PDB file of C-alpha atoms in Angstrom:
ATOM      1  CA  UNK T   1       0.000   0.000   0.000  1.00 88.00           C
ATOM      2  CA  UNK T   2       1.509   3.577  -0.998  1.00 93.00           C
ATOM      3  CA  UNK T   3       0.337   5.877   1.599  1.00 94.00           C
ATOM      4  CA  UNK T   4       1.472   9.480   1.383  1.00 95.00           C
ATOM      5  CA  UNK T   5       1.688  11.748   4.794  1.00 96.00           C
ATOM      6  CA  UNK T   6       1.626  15.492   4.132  1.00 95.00           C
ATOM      7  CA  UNK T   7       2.515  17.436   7.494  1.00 95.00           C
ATOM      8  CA  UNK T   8       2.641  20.971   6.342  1.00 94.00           C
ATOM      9  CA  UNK T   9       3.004  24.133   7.913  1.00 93.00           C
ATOM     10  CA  UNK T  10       2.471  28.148   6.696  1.00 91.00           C
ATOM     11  CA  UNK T  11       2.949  31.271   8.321  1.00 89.00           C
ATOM     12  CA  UNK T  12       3.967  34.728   8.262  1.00 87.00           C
ATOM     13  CA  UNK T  13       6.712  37.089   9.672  1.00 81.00           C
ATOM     14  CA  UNK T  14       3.755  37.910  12.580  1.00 79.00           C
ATOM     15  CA  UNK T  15       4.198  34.299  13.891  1.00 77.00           C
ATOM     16  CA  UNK T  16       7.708  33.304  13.170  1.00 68.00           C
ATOM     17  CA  UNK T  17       9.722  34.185  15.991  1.00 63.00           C
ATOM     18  CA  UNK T  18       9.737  32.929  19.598  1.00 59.00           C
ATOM     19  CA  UNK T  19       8.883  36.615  20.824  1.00 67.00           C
ATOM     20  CA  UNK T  20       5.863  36.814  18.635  1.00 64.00           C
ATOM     21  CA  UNK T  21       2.293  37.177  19.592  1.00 68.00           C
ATOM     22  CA  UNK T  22       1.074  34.082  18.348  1.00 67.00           C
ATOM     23  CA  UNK T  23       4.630  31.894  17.720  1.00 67.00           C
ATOM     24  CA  UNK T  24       3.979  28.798  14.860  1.00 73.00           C
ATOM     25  CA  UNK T  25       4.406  25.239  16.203  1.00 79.00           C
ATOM     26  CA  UNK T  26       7.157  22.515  15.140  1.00 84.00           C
ATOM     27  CA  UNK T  27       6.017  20.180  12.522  1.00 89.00           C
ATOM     28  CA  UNK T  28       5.028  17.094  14.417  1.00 89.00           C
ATOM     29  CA  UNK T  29       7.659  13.610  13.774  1.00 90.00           C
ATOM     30  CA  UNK T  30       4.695  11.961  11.834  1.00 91.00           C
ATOM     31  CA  UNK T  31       1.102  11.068  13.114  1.00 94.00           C
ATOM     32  CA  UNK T  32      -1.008   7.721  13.920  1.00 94.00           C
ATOM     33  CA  UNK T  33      -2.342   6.931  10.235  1.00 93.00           C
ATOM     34  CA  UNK T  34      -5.977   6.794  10.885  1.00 88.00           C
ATOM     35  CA  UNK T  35      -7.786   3.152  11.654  1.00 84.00           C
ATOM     36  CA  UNK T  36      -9.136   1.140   8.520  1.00 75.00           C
ATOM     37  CA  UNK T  37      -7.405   1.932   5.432  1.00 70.00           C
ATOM     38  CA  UNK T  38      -6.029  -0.984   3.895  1.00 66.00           C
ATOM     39  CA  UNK T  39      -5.609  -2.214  -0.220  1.00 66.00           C
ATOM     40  CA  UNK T  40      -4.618  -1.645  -3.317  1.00 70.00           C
ATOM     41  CA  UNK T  41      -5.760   2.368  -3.117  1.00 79.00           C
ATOM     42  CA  UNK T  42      -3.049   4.716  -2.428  1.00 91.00           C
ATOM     43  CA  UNK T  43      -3.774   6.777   1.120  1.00 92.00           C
ATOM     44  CA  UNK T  44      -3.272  10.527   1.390  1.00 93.00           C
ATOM     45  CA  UNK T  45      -3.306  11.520   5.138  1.00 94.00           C
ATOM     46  CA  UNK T  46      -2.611  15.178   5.387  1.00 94.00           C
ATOM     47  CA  UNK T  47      -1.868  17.353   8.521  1.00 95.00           C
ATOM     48  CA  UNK T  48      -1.651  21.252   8.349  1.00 94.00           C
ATOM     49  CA  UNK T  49      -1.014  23.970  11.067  1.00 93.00           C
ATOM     50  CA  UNK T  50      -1.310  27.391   9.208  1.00 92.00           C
ATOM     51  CA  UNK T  51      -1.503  30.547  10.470  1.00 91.00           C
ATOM     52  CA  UNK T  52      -4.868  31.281   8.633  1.00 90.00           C
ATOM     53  CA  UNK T  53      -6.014  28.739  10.883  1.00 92.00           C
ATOM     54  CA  UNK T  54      -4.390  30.121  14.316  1.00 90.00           C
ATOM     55  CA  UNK T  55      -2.258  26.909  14.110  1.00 91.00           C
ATOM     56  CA  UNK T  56      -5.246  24.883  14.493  1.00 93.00           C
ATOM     57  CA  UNK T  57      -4.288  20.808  13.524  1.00 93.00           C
ATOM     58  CA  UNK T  58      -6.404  19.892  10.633  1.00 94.00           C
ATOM     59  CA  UNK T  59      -6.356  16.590   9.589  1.00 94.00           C
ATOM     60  CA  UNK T  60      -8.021  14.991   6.361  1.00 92.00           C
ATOM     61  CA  UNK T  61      -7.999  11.255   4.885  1.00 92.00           C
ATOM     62  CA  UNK T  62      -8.285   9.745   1.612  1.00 91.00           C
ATOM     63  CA  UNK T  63      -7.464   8.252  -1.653  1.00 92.00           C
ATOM     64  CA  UNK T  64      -3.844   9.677  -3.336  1.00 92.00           C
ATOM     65  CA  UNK T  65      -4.540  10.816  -6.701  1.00 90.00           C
ATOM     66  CA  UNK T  66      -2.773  13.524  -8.730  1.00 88.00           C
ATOM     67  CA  UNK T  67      -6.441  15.194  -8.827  1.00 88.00           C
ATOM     68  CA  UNK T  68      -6.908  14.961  -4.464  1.00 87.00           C
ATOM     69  CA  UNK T  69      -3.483  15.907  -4.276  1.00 88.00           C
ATOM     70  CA  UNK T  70      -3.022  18.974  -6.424  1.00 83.00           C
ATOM     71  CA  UNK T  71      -6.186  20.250  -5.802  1.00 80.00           C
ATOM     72  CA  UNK T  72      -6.719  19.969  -1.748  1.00 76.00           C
ATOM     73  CA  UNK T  73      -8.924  22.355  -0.044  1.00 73.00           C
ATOM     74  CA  UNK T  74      -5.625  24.642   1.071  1.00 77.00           C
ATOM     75  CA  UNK T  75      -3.601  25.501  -1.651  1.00 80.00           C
ATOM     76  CA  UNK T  76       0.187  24.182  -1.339  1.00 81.00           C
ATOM     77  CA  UNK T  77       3.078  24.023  -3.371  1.00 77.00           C
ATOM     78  CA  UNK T  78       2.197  20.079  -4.690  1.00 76.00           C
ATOM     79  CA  UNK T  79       5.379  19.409  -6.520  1.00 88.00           C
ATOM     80  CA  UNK T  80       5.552  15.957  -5.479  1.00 91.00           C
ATOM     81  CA  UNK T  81       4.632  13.227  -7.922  1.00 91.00           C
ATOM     82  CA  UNK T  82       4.822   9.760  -8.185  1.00 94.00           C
ATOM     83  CA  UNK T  83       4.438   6.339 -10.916  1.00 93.00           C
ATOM     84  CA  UNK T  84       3.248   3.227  -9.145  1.00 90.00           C
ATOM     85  CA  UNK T  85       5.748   0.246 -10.715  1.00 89.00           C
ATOM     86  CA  UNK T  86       5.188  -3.307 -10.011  1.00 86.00           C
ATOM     87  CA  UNK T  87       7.387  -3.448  -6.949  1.00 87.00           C
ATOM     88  CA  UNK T  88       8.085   0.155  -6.254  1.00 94.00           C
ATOM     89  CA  UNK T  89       6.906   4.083  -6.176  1.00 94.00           C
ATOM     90  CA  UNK T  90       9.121   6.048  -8.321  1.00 95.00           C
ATOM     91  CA  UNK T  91       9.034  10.051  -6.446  1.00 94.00           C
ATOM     92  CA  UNK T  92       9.791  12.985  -8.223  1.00 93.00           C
ATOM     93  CA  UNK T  93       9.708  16.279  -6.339  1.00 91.00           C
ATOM     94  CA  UNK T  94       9.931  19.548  -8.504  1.00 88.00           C
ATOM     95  CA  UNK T  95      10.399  23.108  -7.598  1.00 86.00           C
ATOM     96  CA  UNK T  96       7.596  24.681  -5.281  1.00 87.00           C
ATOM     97  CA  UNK T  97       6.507  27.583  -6.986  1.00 83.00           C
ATOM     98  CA  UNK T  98       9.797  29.280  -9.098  1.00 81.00           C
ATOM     99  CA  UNK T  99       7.886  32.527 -10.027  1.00 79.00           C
ATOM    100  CA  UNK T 100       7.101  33.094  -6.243  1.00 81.00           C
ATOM    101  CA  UNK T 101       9.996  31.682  -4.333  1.00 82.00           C
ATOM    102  CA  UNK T 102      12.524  33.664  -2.582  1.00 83.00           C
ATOM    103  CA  UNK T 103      15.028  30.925  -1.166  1.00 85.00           C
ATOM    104  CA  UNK T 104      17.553  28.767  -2.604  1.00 84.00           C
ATOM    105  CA  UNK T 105      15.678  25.142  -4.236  1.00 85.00           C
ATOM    106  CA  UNK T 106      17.968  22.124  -3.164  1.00 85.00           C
ATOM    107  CA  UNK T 107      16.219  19.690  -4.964  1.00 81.00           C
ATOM    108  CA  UNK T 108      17.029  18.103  -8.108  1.00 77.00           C
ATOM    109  CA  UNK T 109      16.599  19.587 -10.993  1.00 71.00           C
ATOM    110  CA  UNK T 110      14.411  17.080 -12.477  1.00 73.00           C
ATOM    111  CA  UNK T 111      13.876  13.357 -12.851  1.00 79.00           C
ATOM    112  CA  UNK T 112      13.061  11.203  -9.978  1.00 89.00           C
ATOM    113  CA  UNK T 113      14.399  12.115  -5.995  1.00 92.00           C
ATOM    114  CA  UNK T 114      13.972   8.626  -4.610  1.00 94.00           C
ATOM    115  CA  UNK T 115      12.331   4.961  -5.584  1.00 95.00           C
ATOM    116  CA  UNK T 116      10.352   3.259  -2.624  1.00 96.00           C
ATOM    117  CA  UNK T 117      10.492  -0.232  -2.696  1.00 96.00           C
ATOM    118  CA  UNK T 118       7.839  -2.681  -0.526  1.00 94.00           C
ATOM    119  CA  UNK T 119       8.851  -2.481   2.738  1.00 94.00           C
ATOM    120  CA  UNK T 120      10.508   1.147   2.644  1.00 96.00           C
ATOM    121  CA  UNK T 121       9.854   4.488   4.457  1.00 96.00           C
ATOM    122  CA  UNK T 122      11.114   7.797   3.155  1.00 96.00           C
ATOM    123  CA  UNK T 123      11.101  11.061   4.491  1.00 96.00           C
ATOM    124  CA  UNK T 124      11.625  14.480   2.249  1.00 94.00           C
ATOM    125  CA  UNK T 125      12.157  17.784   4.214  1.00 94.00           C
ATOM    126  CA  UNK T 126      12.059  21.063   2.706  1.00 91.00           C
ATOM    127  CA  UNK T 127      10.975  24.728   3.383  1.00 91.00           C
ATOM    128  CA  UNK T 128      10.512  28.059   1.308  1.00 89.00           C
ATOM    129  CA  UNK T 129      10.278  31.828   1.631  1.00 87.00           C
ATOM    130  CA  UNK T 130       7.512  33.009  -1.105  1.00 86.00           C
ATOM    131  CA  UNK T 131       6.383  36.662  -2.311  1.00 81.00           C
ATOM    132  CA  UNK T 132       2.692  36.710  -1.451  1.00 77.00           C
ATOM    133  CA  UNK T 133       2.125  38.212  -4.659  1.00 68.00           C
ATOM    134  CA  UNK T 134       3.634  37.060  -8.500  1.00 63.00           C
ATOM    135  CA  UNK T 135       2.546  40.548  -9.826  1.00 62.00           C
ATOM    136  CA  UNK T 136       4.495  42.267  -7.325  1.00 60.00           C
ATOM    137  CA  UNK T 137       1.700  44.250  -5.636  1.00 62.00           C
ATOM    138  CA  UNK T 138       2.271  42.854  -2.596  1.00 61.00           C
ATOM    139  CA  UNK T 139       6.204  42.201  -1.446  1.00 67.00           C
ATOM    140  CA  UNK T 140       5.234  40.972   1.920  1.00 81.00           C
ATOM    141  CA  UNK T 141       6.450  36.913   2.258  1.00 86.00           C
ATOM    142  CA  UNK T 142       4.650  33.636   3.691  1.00 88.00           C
ATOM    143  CA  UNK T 143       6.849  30.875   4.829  1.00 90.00           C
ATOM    144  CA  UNK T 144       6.239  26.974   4.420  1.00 91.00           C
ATOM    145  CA  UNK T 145       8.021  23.923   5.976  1.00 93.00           C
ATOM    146  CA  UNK T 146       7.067  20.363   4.487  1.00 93.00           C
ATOM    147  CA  UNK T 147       7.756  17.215   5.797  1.00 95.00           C
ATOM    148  CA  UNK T 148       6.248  14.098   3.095  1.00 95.00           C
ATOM    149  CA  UNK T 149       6.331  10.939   4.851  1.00 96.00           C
ATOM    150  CA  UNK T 150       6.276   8.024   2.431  1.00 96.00           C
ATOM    151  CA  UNK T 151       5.449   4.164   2.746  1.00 95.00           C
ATOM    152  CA  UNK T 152       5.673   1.107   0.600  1.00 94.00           C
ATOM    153  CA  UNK T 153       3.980  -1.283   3.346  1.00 91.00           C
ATOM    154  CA  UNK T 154       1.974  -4.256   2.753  1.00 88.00           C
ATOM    155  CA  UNK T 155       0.254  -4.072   5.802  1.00 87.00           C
ATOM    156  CA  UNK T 156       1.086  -0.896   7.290  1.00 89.00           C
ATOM    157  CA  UNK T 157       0.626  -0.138  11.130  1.00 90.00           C
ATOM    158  CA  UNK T 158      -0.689   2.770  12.655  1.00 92.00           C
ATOM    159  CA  UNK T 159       2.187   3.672  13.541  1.00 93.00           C
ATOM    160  CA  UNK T 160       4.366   3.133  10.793  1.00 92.00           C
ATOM    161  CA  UNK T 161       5.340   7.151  10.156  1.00 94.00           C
ATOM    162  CA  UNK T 162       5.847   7.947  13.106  1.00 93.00           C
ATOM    163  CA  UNK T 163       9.868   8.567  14.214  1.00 90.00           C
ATOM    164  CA  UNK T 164      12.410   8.205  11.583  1.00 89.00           C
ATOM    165  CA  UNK T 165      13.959   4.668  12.770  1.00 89.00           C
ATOM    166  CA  UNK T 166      14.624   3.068   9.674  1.00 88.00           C
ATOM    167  CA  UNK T 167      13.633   6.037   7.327  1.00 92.00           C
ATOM    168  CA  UNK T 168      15.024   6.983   4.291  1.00 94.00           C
ATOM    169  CA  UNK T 169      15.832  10.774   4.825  1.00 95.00           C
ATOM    170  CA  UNK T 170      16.319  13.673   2.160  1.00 92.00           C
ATOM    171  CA  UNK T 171      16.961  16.880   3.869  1.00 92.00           C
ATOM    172  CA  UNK T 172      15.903  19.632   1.384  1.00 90.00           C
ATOM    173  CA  UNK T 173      15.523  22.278   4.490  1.00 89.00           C
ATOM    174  CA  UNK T 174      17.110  25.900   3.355  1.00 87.00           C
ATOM    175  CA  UNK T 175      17.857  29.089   5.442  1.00 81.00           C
ATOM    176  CA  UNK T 176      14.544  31.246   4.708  1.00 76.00           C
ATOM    177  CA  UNK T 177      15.150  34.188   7.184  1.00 65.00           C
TER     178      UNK T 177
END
């Protein structure tokens, strides 16, 4: 079963230091994946804390599809992407949002970051400073910090994300002050 685990995080310069009114909280080390999903259909399981949202966990389950994941009910930077092989996931991860970024992109310039085999867990890191505006009216910048926690398990356990004991780890994280 390929099961996806999008822990995502946005916020502003309001909330980003430990002096400020309402200070943004760490990315959790992966969550229980929710009771009863089991087969052949790829799981999306997606935790956000944005600032919109005073922080507020919000947690939504369901299929993985390029539709359900490109088109969630937040807008993100969705520049992961996947092919389902016979034994393994082949992930590609592109650049988040070129026009709009202000930080360095570590990732690789194209083709394919990682291939998860049956049995393997992966874990991709990365954050961004965007303009909050492409046309330039507005110069002002949002932060995100993404943490994609990915599974190739037959019979995955509800704890299977959580930690990074035996995980695959690609460390995309940048400087974005």
């Amino acid at each position: 079963m390929f099961i996806l685990q999008h822990i995502w995080s946005r916020w502003t310069k309001q909330s980003r230091g430990a002096n400020a009114e309402r200070p943004r909280p760490r990315l959790p080390e992966g969550a229980l994946l929710p009771q009863g999903h089991s087969g052949p259909v790829p799981l999306l399981h997606s935790l956000r804390l944005l600032e919109a949202e005073d922080f507020r966990l919000v947690e939504t389950v369901g299929p993985l599809t390029p539709e359900t994941w490109r088109h969630s009910d937040v807008q993100h930077a969705a520049n992961l992407s996947w092919k389902t092989g016979q034994e393994d996931v082949e992930v590609t991860l592109t650049e988040p949002w070129p026009s709009l970024r202000r930080t360095i992109w570590k990732g690789p310039p194209s083709g394919p970051i990682a291939r998860v085999r049956e049995g393997q867990r992966l874990l991709i890191l990365w954050n961004a400073r965007f303009f909050a505006s492409a046309a330039g009216s507005d110069r002002s910048y949002f932060f995100e910090e993404h943490a994609l926690r990915i599974a190739n398990l037959a019979n995955p356990s509800r704890d299977a994300l959580v930690g990074r004991d035996g995980m695959r780890v690609i460390d995309l994280l940048t400087r974005i002050y």
